[in-house]
Amino acid sequence: MSHTPRVAIIGAGMSGLSAASKLREAGVQVTLFDKSRGSGGRMSSKRTDFGTFDMGTQYFTARDPGFAAAAASWADAGLISTWQPRLFRYDEKGLIPSDDSQQRFVGTPRMTALSRGLLASSELVSGTRIERLERQAQQWHLVDSQQTLHGPYDQVIVAVPPAQAAPLLAGVANLVAPASNSSMEPGWAVAITLPQKLDSSADAVFVRSGPLDWIAREASKPGRANSENWVLQSTPAWAEAHLDDDPAQIVDALVAAMGEVLGIHIPTPVFQQAHRWLYARPAADCEWGALAAPEQGIYVCGDWCLGGRLEAAWVSGQQAANAVLSVQ
Ligand code: FAD
Ligand code: NAI
């Protein structure tokens, strides 16, 4: 290409941010678009008068060497820290301590510190839902829900969950099929602040019985407020069965389940909020990494291309960026 190439990334979650930072390092001009107010996607934190709650990603592990090196640099920059909760496991046999030697990381002072750090100086057009892509003269225009045109761009990376990616990929035969055939499972996340500290030594529980999948005490994570804030996350199956329930009923049901898990009475929360994730995790793992149609200048990444973890989203974004760089 004779001019400086321009790349648009639709979706500013971990996969889009990963691709953006790799391209930025290579000197490529990148613009991110996201329908939400800010960046982070499912790596999300809620700020309240009672402190913050990580409503999506709870923590992450690093197994890929490239991701481990990136995590080390984020730790040096103060964006993340290691988290050493007192871990438990709950199943039909009850609640038992389940400490292990796995290194786990969290954003500090909240998960979104990491997304903010990764966004850095990249341009983000927020509050903008991209509805379709139009190809003219070898370039892409992005059309948002107000029918405003953005672009042109030489290349586009689609970094959104598959149901949201499929309409954007409508004209690209080899990419639309994987997106249309991939599905995500839902999840409910509940944030509560309790009036006093619970008499429980558990900081986090892997729950393997009942509606819950996971509970965690926010104050056990580094840099958080001292309030008795907990996040409760449901299993996908329970969320599927309660998708349209009233949020207040969701809170009641998951707080009751939390009492069962910890074996103690949970007092009435002084703050509560439920968040429904329609696309929480991929229904199946796959090994695509990233998808590409280089002749049309369009690429796809996201956790659903590699496995439903933050690390997978990051690796997928790196692979999409590498594919873009290989044709420039
Ligand atoms: P997303 O984060 O979903 O980013 C996609 C972005 O695209 C979003 O910001 C969205 O607003 C935007 N978007 C969508 N459609 C459009 C459009 N048309 N136009 C513009 N923008 C659009 N992983 C772990 O490793 N550890 C955990 O503990 C963990 N816990 C989790 C708990 C929950 C409740 C959930 C939901 C997920 C959890 N995960 C966890 C998974 C992890 O959060 C994801 O794997 C990762 O954040 C996915 O990143 P992504 O970039 O692929 O997608
Ligand atoms: P990890 O290695 O800590 O956990 C992986 C899985 O191993 C856990 O889900 C749990 O089943 C089991 N496990 C690990 N340590 C355990 C212990 N000490 N005691 C009992 N069981 C233990 O982390 P990894 O592989 O990075 O996974 C990330 C986490 O993200 C997982 O917990 C996963 O369930 C969660 N996740 C949640 C989503 C949601 O929508 N709620 C979506 C995607 C991921």
CSV table of C-alpha atoms and ligand atoms in Angstrom, one decimal:
chain,number,residue,atom,x,y,z
A,1,MET,CA,0.0,0.0,0.0
A,2,SER,CA,1.4,3.4,-0.9
A,3,HIS,CA,-0.5,5.4,1.8
A,4,THR,CA,-0.4,4.9,5.6
A,5,PRO,CA,-2.9,2.1,6.1
A,6,ARG,CA,-5.8,2.7,8.4
A,7,VAL,CA,-7.3,-0.1,10.4
A,8,ALA,CA,-10.7,-0.2,12.2
A,9,ILE,CA,-11.3,-2.5,15.1
A,10,ILE,CA,-14.9,-3.2,16.1
A,11,GLY,CA,-15.0,-4.2,19.7
A,12,ALA,CA,-12.8,-2.8,22.5
A,13,GLY,CA,-12.7,-5.9,24.8
A,14,MET,CA,-9.5,-7.8,25.5
A,15,SER,CA,-9.2,-9.2,21.9
A,16,GLY,CA,-9.7,-5.9,20.2
A,17,LEU,CA,-7.4,-4.1,22.7
A,18,SER,CA,-4.8,-6.8,22.2
A,19,ALA,CA,-4.9,-6.3,18.4
A,20,ALA,CA,-4.8,-2.5,18.8
A,21,SER,CA,-1.8,-2.5,21.0
A,22,LYS,CA,0.2,-4.9,18.7
A,23,LEU,CA,-0.7,-2.7,15.7
A,24,ARG,CA,0.1,0.5,17.5
A,25,GLU,CA,3.5,-0.9,18.4
A,26,ALA,CA,4.1,-1.6,14.7
A,27,GLY,CA,3.2,2.0,13.9
A,28,VAL,CA,-0.2,1.3,12.3
A,29,GLN,CA,-3.0,3.9,12.7
A,30,VAL,CA,-5.9,2.2,14.6
A,31,THR,CA,-9.4,3.3,15.5
A,32,LEU,CA,-11.5,1.2,17.9
A,33,PHE,CA,-15.3,1.3,17.9
A,34,ASP,CA,-17.4,0.0,20.8
A,35,LYS,CA,-21.1,0.2,21.5
A,36,SER,CA,-20.5,0.6,25.3
A,37,ARG,CA,-19.4,3.8,27.0
A,38,GLY,CA,-15.8,2.6,27.4
A,39,SER,CA,-13.4,-0.2,26.7
A,40,GLY,CA,-13.0,-3.6,28.4
A,41,GLY,CA,-16.1,-5.6,27.2
A,42,ARG,CA,-16.5,-8.6,29.5
A,43,MET,CA,-13.4,-7.5,31.5
A,44,SER,CA,-15.8,-5.1,33.3
A,45,SER,CA,-15.9,-3.4,36.6
A,46,LYS,CA,-18.8,-1.6,38.2
A,47,ARG,CA,-18.0,1.5,40.3
A,48,THR,CA,-20.5,2.3,43.1
A,49,ASP,CA,-20.6,4.4,46.3
A,50,PHE,CA,-19.7,1.1,48.1
A,51,GLY,CA,-16.6,0.4,46.1
A,52,THR,CA,-16.0,-1.5,42.9
A,53,PHE,CA,-17.2,-4.9,41.7
A,54,ASP,CA,-15.6,-7.0,38.9
A,55,MET,CA,-18.8,-8.1,37.1
A,56,GLY,CA,-17.1,-10.1,34.3
A,57,THR,CA,-13.6,-11.5,34.3
A,58,GLN,CA,-12.8,-12.4,38.0
A,59,TYR,CA,-9.1,-13.1,37.5
A,60,PHE,CA,-6.8,-14.6,34.9
A,61,THR,CA,-4.1,-17.1,34.5
A,62,ALA,CA,-1.2,-17.1,32.1
A,63,ARG,CA,-0.1,-20.3,30.3
A,64,ASP,CA,0.9,-19.0,26.9
A,65,PRO,CA,4.5,-17.7,27.1
A,66,GLY,CA,3.7,-14.5,25.1
A,67,PHE,CA,0.7,-13.8,27.4
A,68,ALA,CA,2.8,-14.5,30.5
A,69,ALA,CA,5.4,-11.9,29.2
A,70,ALA,CA,2.7,-9.4,28.6
A,71,ALA,CA,1.3,-10.0,32.1
A,72,ALA,CA,4.7,-9.4,33.6
A,73,SER,CA,5.0,-6.1,31.8
A,74,TRP,CA,1.5,-5.1,33.0
A,75,ALA,CA,2.5,-6.0,36.6
A,76,ASP,CA,5.6,-3.8,36.2
A,77,ALA,CA,3.3,-1.0,35.0
A,78,GLY,CA,1.1,-1.4,38.1
A,79,LEU,CA,-2.0,-2.4,36.0
A,80,ILE,CA,-2.3,-5.8,37.6
A,81,SER,CA,-1.2,-7.7,40.7
A,82,THR,CA,-1.2,-11.3,41.8
A,83,TRP,CA,-4.3,-12.4,43.8
A,84,GLN,CA,-4.0,-15.1,46.5
A,85,PRO,CA,-7.5,-15.8,47.8
A,86,ARG,CA,-8.4,-18.4,50.4
A,87,LEU,CA,-10.0,-20.7,47.8
A,88,PHE,CA,-12.7,-23.2,48.5
A,89,ARG,CA,-14.6,-25.8,46.6
A,90,TYR,CA,-18.3,-26.6,47.1
A,91,ASP,CA,-20.2,-29.6,45.9
A,92,GLU,CA,-22.7,-32.2,47.2
A,93,LYS,CA,-20.2,-33.1,49.9
A,94,GLY,CA,-20.0,-29.6,51.2
A,95,LEU,CA,-17.5,-26.8,51.5
A,96,ILE,CA,-13.8,-27.7,51.6
A,97,PRO,CA,-10.6,-25.6,51.4
A,98,SER,CA,-9.1,-25.9,48.0
A,99,ASP,CA,-5.9,-23.9,48.0
A,100,ASP,CA,-3.5,-24.5,45.1
A,101,SER,CA,-0.3,-23.1,43.7
A,102,GLN,CA,-1.8,-21.5,40.5
A,103,GLN,CA,-0.7,-17.9,39.9
A,104,ARG,CA,-3.8,-15.7,39.4
A,105,PHE,CA,-3.8,-12.1,38.3
A,106,VAL,CA,-6.4,-9.2,38.8
A,107,GLY,CA,-6.4,-5.7,37.5
A,108,THR,CA,-5.6,-3.1,40.2
A,109,PRO,CA,-7.5,-1.3,41.7
A,110,ARG,CA,-10.2,-2.9,39.5
A,111,MET,CA,-10.2,-5.2,36.4
A,112,THR,CA,-10.8,-2.3,34.0
A,113,ALA,CA,-7.4,-0.7,35.0
A,114,LEU,CA,-6.0,-3.3,32.6
A,115,SER,CA,-8.3,-2.3,29.7
A,116,ARG,CA,-7.6,1.4,30.3
A,117,GLY,CA,-3.9,0.7,30.2
A,118,LEU,CA,-4.1,-1.4,27.0
A,119,LEU,CA,-6.2,1.3,25.3
A,120,ALA,CA,-3.4,3.8,26.1
A,121,SER,CA,-3.4,6.4,23.3
A,122,SER,CA,-5.5,4.4,20.8
A,123,GLU,CA,-8.5,6.3,19.4
A,124,LEU,CA,-11.8,4.9,20.8
A,125,VAL,CA,-15.1,5.8,19.3
A,126,SER,CA,-17.4,4.7,22.1
A,127,GLY,CA,-21.2,4.5,22.4
A,128,THR,CA,-21.2,3.5,18.7
A,129,ARG,CA,-22.8,0.2,17.6
A,130,ILE,CA,-21.5,-0.8,14.1
A,131,GLU,CA,-24.4,-2.4,12.2
A,132,ARG,CA,-22.8,-3.3,8.9
A,133,LEU,CA,-19.8,-2.9,6.7
A,134,GLU,CA,-19.7,-1.6,3.1
A,135,ARG,CA,-16.9,-2.3,0.7
A,136,GLN,CA,-16.1,0.3,-1.9
A,137,ALA,CA,-13.0,0.7,-4.0
A,138,GLN,CA,-11.0,-1.9,-2.0
A,139,GLN,CA,-11.8,-0.1,1.3
A,140,TRP,CA,-14.3,-0.5,4.1
A,141,HIS,CA,-16.9,1.9,5.5
A,142,LEU,CA,-18.5,1.2,8.9
A,143,VAL,CA,-22.2,2.0,9.2
A,144,ASP,CA,-23.4,2.6,12.8
A,145,SER,CA,-26.9,2.3,14.2
A,146,GLN,CA,-27.6,6.0,13.5
A,147,GLN,CA,-26.7,5.2,9.8
A,148,THR,CA,-23.5,7.4,10.2
A,149,LEU,CA,-20.6,6.3,7.9
A,150,HIS,CA,-17.1,5.9,9.4
A,151,GLY,CA,-14.0,5.4,7.3
A,152,PRO,CA,-12.8,4.5,4.8
A,153,TYR,CA,-10.4,1.9,6.3
A,154,ASP,CA,-8.0,-0.4,4.5
A,155,GLN,CA,-8.6,-3.3,6.9
A,156,VAL,CA,-11.1,-4.1,9.6
A,157,ILE,CA,-10.8,-6.4,12.6
A,158,VAL,CA,-14.1,-7.7,14.0
A,159,ALA,CA,-13.5,-8.4,17.7
A,160,VAL,CA,-17.1,-9.0,19.0
A,161,PRO,CA,-19.0,-12.2,20.1
A,162,PRO,CA,-20.2,-14.4,17.2
A,163,ALA,CA,-23.9,-13.4,17.2
A,164,GLN,CA,-22.8,-9.7,16.9
A,165,ALA,CA,-20.0,-10.6,14.4
A,166,ALA,CA,-22.2,-12.5,11.9
A,167,PRO,CA,-24.2,-9.5,10.5
A,168,LEU,CA,-20.9,-7.6,10.1
A,169,LEU,CA,-19.4,-10.5,8.1
A,170,ALA,CA,-22.5,-10.9,5.9
A,171,GLY,CA,-20.6,-10.5,2.6
A,172,VAL,CA,-17.6,-12.6,3.5
A,173,ALA,CA,-18.5,-16.2,2.9
A,174,ASN,CA,-15.6,-18.0,4.7
A,175,LEU,CA,-16.0,-15.8,7.8
A,176,VAL,CA,-19.7,-15.6,8.3
A,177,ALA,CA,-20.2,-19.4,8.5
A,178,PRO,CA,-17.9,-19.9,11.6
A,179,ALA,CA,-19.6,-16.9,13.3
A,180,SER,CA,-23.1,-18.1,12.5
A,181,ASN,CA,-22.3,-21.6,13.7
A,182,SER,CA,-20.7,-20.5,17.0
A,183,SER,CA,-22.8,-19.9,20.1
A,184,MET,CA,-22.3,-18.4,23.5
A,185,GLU,CA,-23.8,-19.3,26.8
A,186,PRO,CA,-25.3,-16.7,29.2
A,187,GLY,CA,-24.5,-15.9,32.8
A,188,TRP,CA,-26.0,-13.8,35.6
A,189,ALA,CA,-23.6,-11.8,37.8
A,190,VAL,CA,-24.7,-10.3,41.1
A,191,ALA,CA,-22.9,-7.6,43.1
A,192,ILE,CA,-23.9,-7.2,46.8
A,193,THR,CA,-22.6,-5.1,49.7
A,194,LEU,CA,-23.3,-6.6,53.1
A,195,PRO,CA,-23.8,-4.5,56.2
A,196,GLN,CA,-21.1,-6.4,58.1
A,197,LYS,CA,-18.2,-8.7,57.5
A,198,LEU,CA,-19.3,-12.3,57.0
A,199,ASP,CA,-18.0,-14.9,59.4
A,200,SER,CA,-16.5,-17.1,56.7
A,201,SER,CA,-12.8,-17.8,55.9
A,202,ALA,CA,-13.6,-18.2,52.2
A,203,ASP,CA,-12.5,-15.5,49.8
A,204,ALA,CA,-13.6,-17.3,46.7
A,205,VAL,CA,-15.5,-20.6,46.0
A,206,PHE,CA,-15.6,-22.8,42.9
A,207,VAL,CA,-19.2,-23.9,43.2
A,208,ARG,CA,-20.1,-27.2,41.6
A,209,SER,CA,-23.6,-27.7,42.9
A,210,GLY,CA,-26.8,-25.6,42.5
A,211,PRO,CA,-27.3,-22.3,40.6
A,212,LEU,CA,-23.9,-20.8,41.4
A,213,ASP,CA,-20.6,-21.2,39.6
A,214,TRP,CA,-18.4,-18.9,41.6
A,215,ILE,CA,-18.5,-16.4,44.5
A,216,ALA,CA,-15.7,-14.0,45.5
A,217,ARG,CA,-15.1,-11.4,48.2
A,218,GLU,CA,-13.9,-8.3,46.4
A,219,ALA,CA,-11.9,-7.0,49.4
A,220,SER,CA,-9.6,-10.1,49.1
A,221,LYS,CA,-8.3,-8.7,45.8
A,222,PRO,CA,-5.5,-6.1,46.0
A,223,GLY,CA,-6.4,-2.4,45.9
A,224,ARG,CA,-10.1,-2.8,46.6
A,225,ALA,CA,-12.2,-1.0,49.2
A,226,ASN,CA,-12.6,-2.7,52.6
A,227,SER,CA,-16.4,-3.0,52.2
A,228,GLU,CA,-18.0,-6.4,52.4
A,229,ASN,CA,-18.6,-6.6,48.6
A,230,TRP,CA,-19.2,-10.0,47.0
A,231,VAL,CA,-19.7,-11.0,43.4
A,232,LEU,CA,-21.8,-14.1,42.7
A,233,GLN,CA,-21.9,-15.7,39.3
A,234,SER,CA,-24.4,-18.3,38.1
A,235,THR,CA,-23.9,-21.3,35.9
A,236,PRO,CA,-24.8,-21.0,32.3
A,237,ALA,CA,-27.6,-23.6,32.7
A,238,TRP,CA,-29.2,-21.6,35.5
A,239,ALA,CA,-28.9,-18.4,33.6
A,240,GLU,CA,-30.6,-20.0,30.6
A,241,ALA,CA,-33.5,-21.1,32.7
A,242,HIS,CA,-33.8,-17.6,34.3
A,243,LEU,CA,-32.9,-15.4,31.4
A,244,ASP,CA,-35.9,-13.1,31.7
A,245,ASP,CA,-36.4,-13.2,35.4
A,246,ASP,CA,-36.7,-9.9,37.4
A,247,PRO,CA,-33.2,-8.8,38.5
A,248,ALA,CA,-34.4,-8.6,42.1
A,249,GLN,CA,-35.5,-12.2,42.0
A,250,ILE,CA,-32.1,-13.1,40.5
A,251,VAL,CA,-30.4,-11.4,43.5
A,252,ASP,CA,-32.6,-13.2,46.0
A,253,ALA,CA,-32.0,-16.6,44.5
A,254,LEU,CA,-28.3,-16.3,44.2
A,255,VAL,CA,-27.9,-14.7,47.7
A,256,ALA,CA,-29.9,-17.7,49.1
A,257,ALA,CA,-27.6,-20.1,47.2
A,258,MET,CA,-24.6,-18.2,48.6
A,259,GLY,CA,-25.9,-18.8,52.1
A,260,GLU,CA,-26.2,-22.6,51.3
A,261,VAL,CA,-22.6,-22.6,50.0
A,262,LEU,CA,-21.1,-20.8,52.9
A,263,GLY,CA,-23.4,-22.5,55.5
A,264,ILE,CA,-24.2,-19.1,57.1
A,265,HIS,CA,-27.1,-16.6,57.2
A,266,ILE,CA,-26.5,-13.8,54.6
A,267,PRO,CA,-27.9,-10.5,55.9
A,268,THR,CA,-29.9,-8.2,53.6
A,269,PRO,CA,-27.6,-6.4,51.3
A,270,VAL,CA,-27.3,-2.6,51.6
A,271,PHE,CA,-26.5,-2.5,47.9
A,272,GLN,CA,-27.4,-5.0,45.2
A,273,GLN,CA,-27.3,-5.2,41.4
A,274,ALA,CA,-27.7,-8.0,38.9
A,275,HIS,CA,-26.1,-8.0,35.4
A,276,ARG,CA,-27.2,-10.4,32.7
A,277,TRP,CA,-24.4,-11.5,30.3
A,278,LEU,CA,-26.1,-12.8,27.2
A,279,TYR,CA,-22.8,-13.9,25.7
A,280,ALA,CA,-20.7,-14.9,28.7
A,281,ARG,CA,-18.7,-17.8,27.4
A,282,PRO,CA,-18.3,-19.9,24.2
A,283,ALA,CA,-20.5,-23.0,24.2
A,284,ALA,CA,-17.6,-25.0,22.8
A,285,ASP,CA,-13.8,-24.5,22.6
A,286,CYS,CA,-12.2,-24.2,19.2
A,287,GLU,CA,-8.7,-23.7,17.8
A,288,TRP,CA,-9.1,-21.1,15.1
A,289,GLY,CA,-7.0,-18.5,16.9
A,290,ALA,CA,-8.1,-15.8,14.5
A,291,LEU,CA,-10.0,-15.9,11.2
A,292,ALA,CA,-8.9,-14.0,8.1
A,293,ALA,CA,-10.0,-13.0,4.6
A,294,PRO,CA,-6.9,-11.1,3.6
A,295,GLU,CA,-8.0,-10.5,0.0
A,296,GLN,CA,-10.9,-8.5,1.4
A,297,GLY,CA,-9.0,-6.9,4.3
A,298,ILE,CA,-11.1,-8.4,7.0
A,299,TYR,CA,-10.2,-10.3,10.1
A,300,VAL,CA,-12.0,-11.8,13.1
A,301,CYS,CA,-10.8,-12.4,16.7
A,302,GLY,CA,-12.3,-13.0,20.1
A,303,ASP,CA,-12.3,-15.6,22.9
A,304,TRP,CA,-14.9,-17.7,20.9
A,305,CYS,CA,-12.1,-18.3,18.3
A,306,LEU,CA,-9.8,-19.9,20.9
A,307,GLY,CA,-11.4,-20.7,24.3
A,308,GLY,CA,-13.5,-18.7,26.8
A,309,ARG,CA,-10.7,-17.1,28.9
A,310,LEU,CA,-9.1,-13.7,29.0
A,311,GLU,CA,-5.8,-15.2,27.8
A,312,ALA,CA,-7.5,-16.7,24.8
A,313,ALA,CA,-9.0,-13.3,23.8
A,314,TRP,CA,-5.5,-11.7,24.1
A,315,VAL,CA,-3.8,-14.4,22.0
A,316,SER,CA,-6.6,-14.3,19.4
A,317,GLY,CA,-6.2,-10.5,19.1
A,318,GLN,CA,-2.4,-10.9,18.7
A,319,GLN,CA,-3.0,-13.4,15.9
A,320,ALA,CA,-5.4,-11.1,14.1
A,321,ALA,CA,-2.9,-8.2,14.3
A,322,ASN,CA,-0.1,-10.5,13.0
A,323,ALA,CA,-2.4,-11.4,10.0
A,324,VAL,CA,-3.0,-7.7,9.3
A,325,LEU,CA,0.8,-6.9,9.6
A,326,SER,CA,1.7,-9.8,7.2
A,327,VAL,CA,-0.1,-8.1,4.3
A,328,GLN,CA,1.2,-4.5,4.9
B,1,FAD,P1,-15.7,-9.0,24.7
B,1,FAD,O1,-15.0,-8.6,26.0
B,1,FAD,O2,-17.1,-9.4,24.8
B,1,FAD,O3,-15.5,-7.7,23.8
B,1,FAD,C1,-16.4,-7.4,22.7
B,1,FAD,C2,-16.7,-5.9,22.7
B,1,FAD,O4,-17.4,-5.6,21.5
B,1,FAD,C3,-17.6,-5.4,23.8
B,1,FAD,O5,-17.0,-4.3,24.5
B,1,FAD,C4,-18.9,-5.0,23.1
B,1,FAD,O6,-19.5,-3.9,23.7
B,1,FAD,C5,-18.4,-4.7,21.7
B,1,FAD,N1,-19.4,-4.9,20.7
B,1,FAD,C6,-20.2,-5.9,20.4
B,1,FAD,N2,-20.9,-5.7,19.3
B,1,FAD,C7,-20.6,-4.5,18.8
B,1,FAD,C8,-20.9,-3.8,17.7
B,1,FAD,N3,-21.8,-4.2,16.8
B,1,FAD,N4,-20.4,-2.5,17.5
B,1,FAD,C9,-19.5,-2.0,18.4
B,1,FAD,N5,-19.1,-2.7,19.5
B,1,FAD,C10,-19.6,-3.9,19.7
B,1,FAD,N6,-12.1,-15.1,31.8
B,1,FAD,C11,-11.0,-15.5,32.5
B,1,FAD,O7,-9.9,-15.7,32.0
B,1,FAD,N7,-11.1,-15.5,33.9
B,1,FAD,C12,-12.3,-15.3,34.5
B,1,FAD,O8,-12.4,-15.3,35.7
B,1,FAD,C13,-13.5,-15.0,33.7
B,1,FAD,N8,-14.6,-14.8,34.3
B,1,FAD,C14,-15.7,-14.4,33.5
B,1,FAD,C15,-16.9,-14.1,34.1
B,1,FAD,C16,-18.0,-13.6,33.4
B,1,FAD,C17,-19.3,-13.3,34.1
B,1,FAD,C18,-17.8,-13.4,32.0
B,1,FAD,C19,-19.0,-12.9,31.2
B,1,FAD,C20,-16.6,-13.8,31.4
B,1,FAD,C21,-15.5,-14.2,32.1
B,1,FAD,N9,-14.3,-14.6,31.6
B,1,FAD,C22,-13.3,-14.9,32.3
B,1,FAD,C23,-14.2,-14.5,30.1
B,1,FAD,C24,-13.5,-13.2,29.6
B,1,FAD,O9,-14.1,-12.1,30.2
B,1,FAD,C25,-13.6,-13.2,28.1
B,1,FAD,O10,-12.9,-14.3,27.6
B,1,FAD,C26,-12.9,-12.0,27.5
B,1,FAD,O11,-13.1,-10.8,28.2
B,1,FAD,C27,-13.5,-11.8,26.1
B,1,FAD,O12,-12.9,-10.7,25.4
B,1,FAD,P2,-13.3,-10.4,23.9
B,1,FAD,O13,-12.6,-9.3,23.4
B,1,FAD,O14,-13.3,-11.7,23.1
B,1,FAD,O15,-14.9,-10.1,23.9
B,2,NAI,P1,-8.2,-21.7,36.8
B,2,NAI,O1,-7.1,-22.6,36.4
B,2,NAI,O2,-8.1,-21.0,38.2
B,2,NAI,O3,-9.6,-22.5,36.8
B,2,NAI,C1,-10.0,-23.4,35.9
B,2,NAI,C2,-11.0,-24.3,36.5
B,2,NAI,O4,-10.4,-25.3,37.2
B,2,NAI,C3,-12.0,-23.6,37.4
B,2,NAI,O5,-13.2,-23.2,36.8
B,2,NAI,C4,-12.3,-24.7,38.4
B,2,NAI,O6,-13.3,-25.6,37.9
B,2,NAI,C5,-11.0,-25.5,38.5
B,2,NAI,N1,-10.2,-25.1,39.6
B,2,NAI,C6,-9.0,-24.4,39.5
B,2,NAI,N2,-8.4,-24.3,40.7
B,2,NAI,C7,-9.2,-24.9,41.5
B,2,NAI,C8,-9.2,-25.1,43.0
B,2,NAI,N3,-8.2,-24.6,43.7
B,2,NAI,N4,-10.2,-25.8,43.6
B,2,NAI,C9,-11.2,-26.3,42.8
B,2,NAI,N5,-11.3,-26.1,41.5
B,2,NAI,C10,-10.3,-25.4,40.9
B,2,NAI,O7,-8.4,-20.5,35.8
B,2,NAI,P2,-8.5,-20.5,34.2
B,2,NAI,O8,-8.3,-21.8,33.5
B,2,NAI,O9,-7.8,-19.3,33.7
B,2,NAI,O10,-10.1,-20.2,34.0
B,2,NAI,C11,-10.6,-18.9,34.3
B,2,NAI,C12,-11.9,-18.9,35.1
B,2,NAI,O11,-12.8,-18.2,34.3
B,2,NAI,C13,-12.6,-20.3,35.3
B,2,NAI,O12,-12.9,-20.3,36.6
B,2,NAI,C14,-13.8,-20.2,34.4
B,2,NAI,O13,-14.9,-20.9,35.0
B,2,NAI,C15,-14.1,-18.7,34.5
B,2,NAI,N6,-14.9,-18.2,33.4
B,2,NAI,C16,-16.2,-17.8,33.8
B,2,NAI,C17,-17.1,-17.4,32.8
B,2,NAI,C18,-18.4,-16.9,33.3
B,2,NAI,O14,-19.2,-16.6,32.4
B,2,NAI,N7,-18.7,-17.0,34.6
B,2,NAI,C19,-16.7,-17.3,31.4
B,2,NAI,C20,-15.4,-17.7,31.1
B,2,NAI,C21,-14.5,-18.1,32.1
